[in-house]
């Protein structure tokens, strides 16, 4: 397998695997106190993990201004340092937050906020441009989003961003952004347990990269979760919002979802792969457009995820067998 992919029609070359930087933002919460992060984090370990990933050939890092209310961007900017020019950095805008109490506080889909948010992200990331700027509000009004797409085209002309995308699970919304010449991707949920054939079709037809969030199904495909195993209080999976599937409220991983993981475990762990590496191999086999972005909080996780590239994609036969086992 080629270990690089072109990021849609941007011409930007990235590693076939990106790293998602939500978890390294640390703990933060919604206005009602519910957790939005993945629990406690060690910033020095996060920096070491990013740098180790770079050494292992990972050149694509995805974050958002609201992850840890700005903290993820700061940590990523510090970790990249003088190697910023060697990587493609993606971040997102749309949600509001207060950095001091580390609390999320609504959203703003105005073009004015877009520019303000970008200025703040550039400062936190310690860079003069963002390679891929992504609209984070997945269910925003499509007509209004067309204004934001046009503002992004202005930002490309100004040299502040190189390309843009929408983080949404709705192909019709993604198609609105795809009308813009510098739209390069869609970020959407995709993993062995949650296929997205309509979105993949759109990406392939429009020449967009399919950036895959939740490639390990929020950890269910990492092989570390057991049924009803409690999670720490600051972990979003402990009190999951409606969109986060596979976990019960306060009761840990859903046994039915874990049964589905067990059904395909033997195929995913073929050729000496770990379960997580097999889940990433499925994504690469699923479409030539895919760029999975698993999260990480440690050097060990960075090493395991990056190691998936050397083992390559699953075969077409293995994909068909997995579909059969999962009844689709």
Coordinates of N, CA and C in Angstrom, one line a residue, residues 117-296:
X117 N -12.2 33.4 14.5 CA -11.8 32.1 15.0 C -10.5 31.7 14.3
X118 N -10.4 32.0 13.0 CA -9.1 31.7 12.3 C -7.9 32.4 12.9
X119 N -8.1 33.7 13.1 CA -7.0 34.5 13.7 C -6.6 33.9 15.0
X120 N -7.5 33.5 15.9 CA -7.2 32.9 17.2 C -6.5 31.6 17.0
X121 N -6.9 30.8 16.0 CA -6.3 29.5 15.8 C -4.9 29.6 15.3
X122 N -4.7 30.6 14.4 CA -3.3 30.8 13.9 C -2.4 31.2 15.1
X123 N -2.9 32.0 16.0 CA -2.0 32.3 17.2 C -1.7 31.1 18.0
X124 N -2.8 30.3 18.4 CA -2.5 29.2 19.2 C -1.6 28.1 18.6
X125 N -1.8 27.9 17.3 CA -1.0 27.0 16.5 C 0.4 27.5 16.2
X126 N 0.6 28.8 16.4 CA 1.9 29.4 16.1 C 2.3 29.2 14.7
X127 N 1.4 29.6 13.8 CA 1.6 29.4 12.3 C 1.0 30.6 11.6
X128 N 1.4 30.8 10.3 CA 0.8 31.9 9.5 C -0.3 31.4 8.6
X129 N -0.6 30.1 8.6 CA -1.7 29.6 7.7 C -2.2 28.2 8.2
X130 N -3.4 27.9 7.9 CA -4.0 26.6 8.2 C -4.1 25.9 6.9
X131 N -3.6 24.6 6.8 CA -3.7 23.9 5.5 C -5.1 23.5 5.1
X132 N -5.9 23.0 6.1 CA -7.3 22.6 5.9 C -8.1 23.2 7.0
X133 N -9.0 24.1 6.6 CA -9.9 24.7 7.6 C -11.3 24.2 7.5
X134 N -11.9 23.6 8.6 CA -13.1 22.8 8.5 C -14.2 23.5 9.4
X135 N -15.4 23.6 8.7 CA -16.6 24.0 9.4 C -17.0 22.9 10.3
X136 N -17.2 23.2 11.6 CA -17.4 22.1 12.6 C -18.9 21.8 12.9
X137 N -19.8 22.7 12.6 CA -21.2 22.5 12.9 C -21.9 21.6 11.9
X138 N -22.0 20.4 12.2 CA -22.4 19.4 11.2 C -23.8 19.5 10.7
X139 N -24.7 20.1 11.4 CA -26.1 20.2 11.0 C -26.5 21.7 10.7
X140 N -25.5 22.5 10.4 CA -25.8 23.9 10.1 C -26.7 24.1 8.8
X141 N -27.3 25.2 8.7 CA -28.2 25.5 7.5 C -27.4 25.5 6.2
X142 N -27.7 24.7 5.2 CA -26.9 24.6 4.0 C -26.8 25.9 3.2
X143 N -27.9 26.7 3.2 CA -27.8 28.0 2.5 C -26.9 28.9 3.1
X144 N -26.9 28.9 4.4 CA -26.0 29.8 5.2 C -24.6 29.3 5.0
X145 N -24.4 28.0 4.9 CA -23.0 27.4 4.8 C -22.4 27.9 3.5
X146 N -23.2 28.1 2.4 CA -22.7 28.6 1.2 C -22.0 29.9 1.3
X147 N -22.4 30.8 2.3 CA -21.7 32.0 2.5 C -20.4 31.8 3.2
X148 N -20.3 30.8 4.0 CA -19.1 30.4 4.7 C -18.1 29.8 3.7
X149 N -18.6 29.0 2.8 CA -17.8 28.5 1.7 C -17.1 29.6 0.9
X150 N -17.9 30.7 0.6 CA -17.4 31.8 -0.2 C -16.4 32.6 0.6
X151 N -16.6 32.7 1.9 CA -15.6 33.4 2.8 C -14.3 32.6 2.8
X152 N -14.4 31.2 2.8 CA -13.2 30.4 2.8 C -12.5 30.6 1.5
X153 N -13.2 30.8 0.4 CA -12.5 31.1 -0.9 C -11.7 32.4 -0.8
X154 N -12.3 33.4 -0.1 CA -11.5 34.6 0.1 C -10.3 34.4 1.0
X155 N -10.4 33.5 2.0 CA -9.2 33.3 2.8 C -8.1 32.5 2.1
X156 N -8.5 31.7 1.1 CA -7.5 31.0 0.3 C -6.8 32.1 -0.5
X157 N -7.5 33.0 -1.1 CA -6.9 34.1 -1.9 C -5.9 34.9 -1.1
X158 N -6.3 35.1 0.2 CA -5.5 35.9 1.1 C -4.3 35.1 1.7
X159 N -4.2 33.8 1.4 CA -3.1 33.0 1.8 C -3.2 32.5 3.3
X160 N -4.3 32.7 3.9 CA -4.5 32.3 5.3 C -4.8 30.9 5.5
X161 N -5.5 30.3 4.5 CA -5.8 28.9 4.4 C -5.5 28.3 3.0
X162 N -5.2 27.0 3.0 CA -4.9 26.5 1.6 C -6.1 25.7 1.0
X163 N -6.9 25.2 1.9 CA -8.1 24.5 1.5 C -9.1 24.4 2.6
X164 N -10.3 24.0 2.4 CA -11.3 23.9 3.4 C -12.2 22.7 3.2
X165 N -13.0 22.5 4.3 CA -13.9 21.3 4.3 C -15.0 21.5 5.3
X166 N -16.0 20.6 5.2 CA -17.1 20.6 6.2 C -17.0 19.3 7.0
X167 N -17.1 19.4 8.3 CA -17.2 18.2 9.2 C -18.6 17.9 9.4
X168 N -19.2 17.0 8.6 CA -20.6 16.7 8.7 C -20.8 15.3 8.2
X169 N -21.9 14.6 8.7 CA -22.2 13.3 8.3 C -23.3 13.3 7.2
X170 N -23.7 14.4 6.7 CA -24.8 14.6 5.7 C -24.2 14.8 4.3
X171 N -24.3 13.9 3.4 CA -23.8 14.1 2.1 C -24.3 15.3 1.4
X172 N -25.6 15.6 1.6 CA -26.2 16.8 0.9 C -25.6 18.1 1.4
X173 N -25.2 18.2 2.7 CA -24.5 19.4 3.2 C -23.1 19.4 2.6
X174 N -22.4 18.3 2.6 CA -21.1 18.2 2.1 C -21.0 18.7 0.7
X175 N -22.1 18.3 -0.1 CA -22.1 18.7 -1.5 C -22.2 20.2 -1.7
X176 N -22.7 20.9 -0.7 CA -22.8 22.4 -0.8 C -21.4 23.0 -0.7
X177 N -20.6 22.5 0.2 CA -19.2 22.9 0.3 C -18.4 22.5 -1.0
X178 N -18.7 21.3 -1.5 CA -18.0 20.7 -2.6 C -18.1 21.6 -3.9
X179 N -19.1 22.5 -3.9 CA -19.2 23.4 -5.0 C -18.0 24.4 -5.1
X180 N -17.3 24.6 -4.0 CA -16.2 25.6 -4.0 C -15.0 25.0 -4.5
X181 N -14.2 25.7 -5.4 CA -13.0 25.1 -6.0 C -11.9 24.6 -5.1
X182 N -11.8 25.3 -3.9 CA -10.8 24.9 -3.0 C -11.3 24.0 -1.8
X183 N -12.5 23.5 -1.9 CA -13.0 22.5 -1.0 C -12.2 21.2 -1.3
X184 N -11.6 20.6 -0.3 CA -10.7 19.5 -0.5 C -11.2 18.2 0.1
X185 N -12.1 18.3 1.1 CA -12.5 17.1 1.9 C -13.8 17.2 2.5
X186 N -14.2 16.1 3.1 CA -15.3 16.0 4.1 C -14.8 15.2 5.3
X187 N -15.0 15.7 6.5 CA -14.7 14.9 7.6 C -16.0 14.3 8.1
X188 N -16.0 13.0 8.3 CA -17.2 12.3 8.7 C -16.9 11.0 9.4
X189 N -17.9 10.5 10.1 CA -17.8 9.3 10.9 C -17.7 8.1 9.9
X190 N -16.7 7.2 10.1 CA -16.6 6.0 9.3 C -15.7 5.0 10.1
X191 N -16.2 3.8 10.3 CA -15.4 2.7 10.8 C -16.1 1.4 10.5
X192 N -15.4 0.3 10.8 CA -15.9 -1.0 10.5 C -17.4 -1.2 10.9
X193 N -17.8 -0.6 12.0 CA -19.1 -0.8 12.6 C -20.1 0.2 12.0
X194 N -19.6 1.3 11.4 CA -20.5 2.4 10.9 C -20.0 2.8 9.5
X195 N -20.6 2.1 8.5 CA -20.2 2.4 7.1 C -20.9 3.7 6.7
X196 N -20.4 4.3 5.6 CA -21.1 5.5 5.1 C -21.0 5.5 3.6
X197 N -21.6 4.6 2.9 CA -21.5 4.4 1.5 C -21.9 5.7 0.7
X198 N -22.9 6.4 1.1 CA -23.3 7.6 0.3 C -22.3 8.7 0.4
X199 N -21.7 8.9 1.6 CA -20.6 9.9 1.7 C -19.4 9.5 0.9
X200 N -19.0 8.2 0.9 CA -17.8 7.8 0.2 C -18.1 8.0 -1.3
X201 N -19.3 7.7 -1.8 CA -19.6 7.9 -3.2 C -19.4 9.4 -3.6
X202 N -19.9 10.3 -2.7 CA -19.8 11.7 -3.0 C -18.3 12.1 -3.1
X203 N -17.5 11.6 -2.1 CA -16.1 12.0 -2.1 C -15.4 11.5 -3.4
X204 N -15.7 10.3 -3.8 CA -15.1 9.7 -5.0 C -15.5 10.5 -6.2
X205 N -16.8 10.8 -6.3 CA -17.3 11.5 -7.5 C -16.8 13.0 -7.6
X206 N -16.6 13.6 -6.4 CA -16.2 15.0 -6.4 C -14.7 15.2 -6.2
X207 N -14.0 14.2 -6.1 CA -12.5 14.3 -5.9 C -12.2 14.8 -4.5
X208 N -12.9 14.5 -3.5 CA -12.7 15.0 -2.1 C -12.0 13.9 -1.3
X209 N -11.2 14.3 -0.3 CA -10.7 13.3 0.6 C -11.8 13.0 1.6
X210 N -11.9 11.8 2.1 CA -12.8 11.3 3.1 C -12.0 11.2 4.4
X211 N -12.0 12.2 5.3 CA -11.3 12.2 6.5 C -12.2 11.5 7.6
X212 N -11.7 10.4 8.1 CA -12.5 9.6 8.9 C -12.3 9.8 10.4
X213 N -13.3 10.5 11.0 CA -13.3 10.6 12.5 C -13.9 9.3 13.0
X214 N -13.7 9.0 14.3 CA -14.1 7.8 15.0 C -13.7 6.5 14.2
X215 N -12.5 6.5 13.7 CA -12.1 5.3 12.9 C -12.0 4.0 13.8
X216 N -11.8 4.2 15.1 CA -11.8 3.1 16.0 C -13.0 3.0 16.9
X217 N -14.1 3.7 16.3 CA -15.4 3.6 17.0 C -15.3 4.1 18.5
X218 N -14.7 5.2 18.7 CA -14.5 5.8 20.0 C -13.8 4.9 21.0
X219 N -12.9 4.0 20.4 CA -12.1 3.1 21.3 C -12.7 1.7 21.3
X220 N -13.9 1.4 20.8 CA -14.4 0.0 20.8 C -13.5 -0.9 19.9
X221 N -12.9 -0.3 18.8 CA -12.1 -1.1 17.9 C -10.6 -1.0 18.3
X222 N -10.3 -0.5 19.5 CA -8.9 -0.5 20.0 C -8.7 -1.7 20.8
X223 N -9.7 -2.5 21.2 CA -9.6 -3.7 21.9 C -9.4 -3.6 23.4
X224 N -9.5 -2.4 23.9 CA -9.3 -2.2 25.4 C -10.5 -2.2 26.2
X225 N -11.7 -2.1 25.6 CA -13.0 -1.9 26.4 C -13.6 -3.3 26.6
X226 N -14.2 -3.4 27.8 CA -15.0 -4.5 28.2 C -16.5 -4.0 28.5
X227 N -17.4 -4.9 28.3 CA -18.8 -4.5 28.6 C -19.0 -4.0 30.0
X228 N -19.7 -2.9 30.1 CA -20.0 -2.3 31.4 C -18.8 -1.9 32.3
X229 N -17.6 -1.7 31.6 CA -16.4 -1.2 32.3 C -16.6 0.3 32.5
X230 N -16.5 0.8 33.7 CA -16.7 2.2 33.9 C -15.6 3.0 33.3
X231 N -15.9 4.3 32.9 CA -14.9 5.2 32.4 C -14.7 6.3 33.4
X232 N -13.5 7.0 33.3 CA -13.3 8.1 34.3 C -14.4 9.2 34.1
X233 N -14.6 10.0 35.1 CA -15.7 10.9 35.1 C -15.5 12.0 34.0
X234 N -14.3 12.4 33.7 CA -14.1 13.4 32.7 C -14.1 13.0 31.3
X235 N -14.5 11.7 31.1 CA -14.5 11.1 29.7 C -15.8 11.2 29.1
X236 N -15.9 11.8 27.9 CA -17.2 12.0 27.2 C -18.0 10.7 27.1
X237 N -17.3 9.6 27.0 CA -18.0 8.3 26.8 C -18.7 7.8 28.1
X238 N -18.4 8.5 29.2 CA -19.0 8.1 30.4 C -20.5 8.7 30.5
X239 N -20.7 9.9 29.9 CA -22.0 10.5 29.8 C -22.2 10.9 28.4
X240 N -22.4 9.9 27.5 CA -22.3 10.2 26.0 C -23.5 11.1 25.5
X241 N -23.2 12.0 24.7 CA -24.3 12.8 24.0 C -25.0 11.8 23.0
X242 N -26.2 12.3 22.5 CA -27.0 11.4 21.7 C -26.3 10.9 20.4
X243 N -25.3 11.7 19.9 CA -24.7 11.3 18.6 C -23.6 10.2 18.9
X244 N -23.2 10.0 20.1 CA -22.1 9.1 20.4 C -22.7 7.7 20.7
X245 N -22.6 6.8 19.7 CA -23.2 5.5 19.8 C -22.1 4.5 20.4
X246 N -22.7 3.4 20.9 CA -21.8 2.3 21.4 C -21.5 2.3 22.9
X247 N -22.0 3.4 23.6 CA -21.7 3.5 25.0 C -23.0 3.9 25.7
X248 N -23.3 3.2 26.8 CA -24.5 3.6 27.6 C -24.1 4.7 28.6
X249 N -25.1 5.4 29.1 CA -24.9 6.5 30.0 C -24.4 6.0 31.4
X250 N -23.1 6.2 31.6 CA -22.5 5.8 32.9 C -22.3 4.3 33.0
X251 N -22.6 3.5 31.9 CA -22.5 2.0 32.0 C -21.4 1.5 31.1
X252 N -20.6 2.3 30.5 CA -19.5 1.8 29.7 C -19.9 1.3 28.3
X253 N -19.1 0.5 27.7 CA -19.3 0.0 26.3 C -20.6 -0.9 26.3
X254 N -21.3 -0.7 25.2 CA -22.6 -1.4 24.9 C -22.2 -2.9 24.5
X255 N -22.7 -3.9 25.2 CA -22.3 -5.3 24.9 C -22.7 -5.7 23.5
X256 N -23.7 -5.2 22.9 CA -24.1 -5.5 21.5 C -23.0 -5.0 20.5
X257 N -22.5 -3.8 20.8 CA -21.4 -3.3 19.9 C -20.2 -4.1 20.1
X258 N -19.9 -4.5 21.3 CA -18.7 -5.4 21.5 C -18.8 -6.7 20.9
X259 N -20.1 -7.3 20.8 CA -20.3 -8.5 20.1 C -20.0 -8.4 18.6
X260 N -20.3 -7.2 18.1 CA -20.0 -7.0 16.6 C -18.5 -7.0 16.4
X261 N -17.8 -6.3 17.4 CA -16.3 -6.3 17.3 C -15.8 -7.7 17.3
X262 N -16.3 -8.5 18.2 CA -15.8 -9.9 18.3 C -16.0 -10.7 17.1
X263 N -17.2 -10.4 16.4 CA -17.5 -11.1 15.2 C -16.5 -10.9 14.1
X264 N -15.8 -9.8 14.1 CA -14.9 -9.5 13.0 C -13.4 -9.5 13.4
X265 N -13.2 -9.8 14.7 CA -11.9 -9.7 15.3 C -10.8 -10.5 14.5
X266 N -11.2 -11.8 14.2 CA -10.2 -12.7 13.5 C -9.7 -12.1 12.2
X267 N -10.6 -11.5 11.4 CA -10.2 -10.9 10.2 C -9.4 -9.7 10.4
X268 N -9.8 -8.8 11.3 CA -9.0 -7.6 11.5 C -7.6 -7.8 12.1
X269 N -7.5 -8.9 12.8 CA -6.2 -9.2 13.4 C -5.3 -10.1 12.6
X270 N -5.7 -10.3 11.3 CA -4.9 -11.2 10.4 C -3.6 -10.5 10.1
X271 N -2.6 -11.3 9.6 CA -1.3 -10.8 9.2 C -0.6 -10.1 10.4
X272 N -0.9 -10.5 11.6 CA -0.1 -9.9 12.7 C -0.5 -8.5 13.1
X273 N -1.7 -8.1 12.7 CA -2.2 -6.7 13.1 C -2.8 -6.8 14.5
X274 N -2.7 -5.6 15.2 CA -3.5 -5.5 16.3 C -4.9 -5.2 15.9
X275 N -5.9 -5.2 16.8 CA -7.3 -4.9 16.4 C -7.4 -3.5 15.8
X276 N -6.8 -2.5 16.5 CA -6.8 -1.2 16.0 C -6.2 -1.1 14.6
X277 N -5.1 -1.7 14.3 CA -4.4 -1.7 13.0 C -5.3 -2.3 12.0
X278 N -6.1 -3.3 12.3 CA -7.0 -4.0 11.4 C -8.2 -3.1 11.1
X279 N -8.6 -2.3 12.1 CA -9.7 -1.3 11.8 C -9.3 -0.3 10.8
X280 N -8.0 0.2 11.0 CA -7.5 1.2 10.0 C -7.3 0.6 8.6
X281 N -6.9 -0.7 8.6 CA -6.7 -1.4 7.3 C -8.0 -1.5 6.6
X282 N -9.1 -1.7 7.3 CA -10.4 -1.8 6.7 C -10.7 -0.5 6.0
X283 N -10.4 0.7 6.6 CA -10.7 2.0 6.1 C -10.0 2.2 4.8
X284 N -8.7 1.8 4.7 CA -7.9 2.0 3.5 C -8.4 1.2 2.4
X285 N -8.9 0.0 2.7 CA -9.5 -0.9 1.7 C -10.8 -0.4 1.2
X286 N -11.5 0.3 2.1 CA -12.9 0.7 1.8 C -13.0 1.7 0.6
X287 N -12.0 2.6 0.5 CA -12.0 3.6 -0.6 C -10.6 4.2 -0.7
X288 N -10.2 4.6 -2.0 CA -8.9 5.2 -2.1 C -8.9 6.7 -1.6
X289 N -10.1 7.2 -1.2 CA -10.2 8.6 -0.7 C -10.0 8.7 0.8
X290 N -10.0 7.6 1.5 CA -10.0 7.6 3.0 C -8.7 8.0 3.6
X291 N -8.8 8.9 4.7 CA -7.6 9.2 5.5 C -8.1 9.1 7.0
X292 N -8.0 8.0 7.6 CA -8.4 7.9 9.0 C -7.6 8.7 10.0
X293 N -8.2 9.3 11.0 CA -7.5 10.1 12.0 C -7.8 9.6 13.4
X294 N -7.2 8.4 13.8 CA -7.4 8.0 15.2 C -6.9 8.9 16.2
X295 N -7.5 9.0 17.4 CA -7.0 9.8 18.5 C -5.8 9.1 19.2
X296 N -5.2 9.8 20.1 CA -4.0 9.3 20.8 C -3.8 10.1 22.0

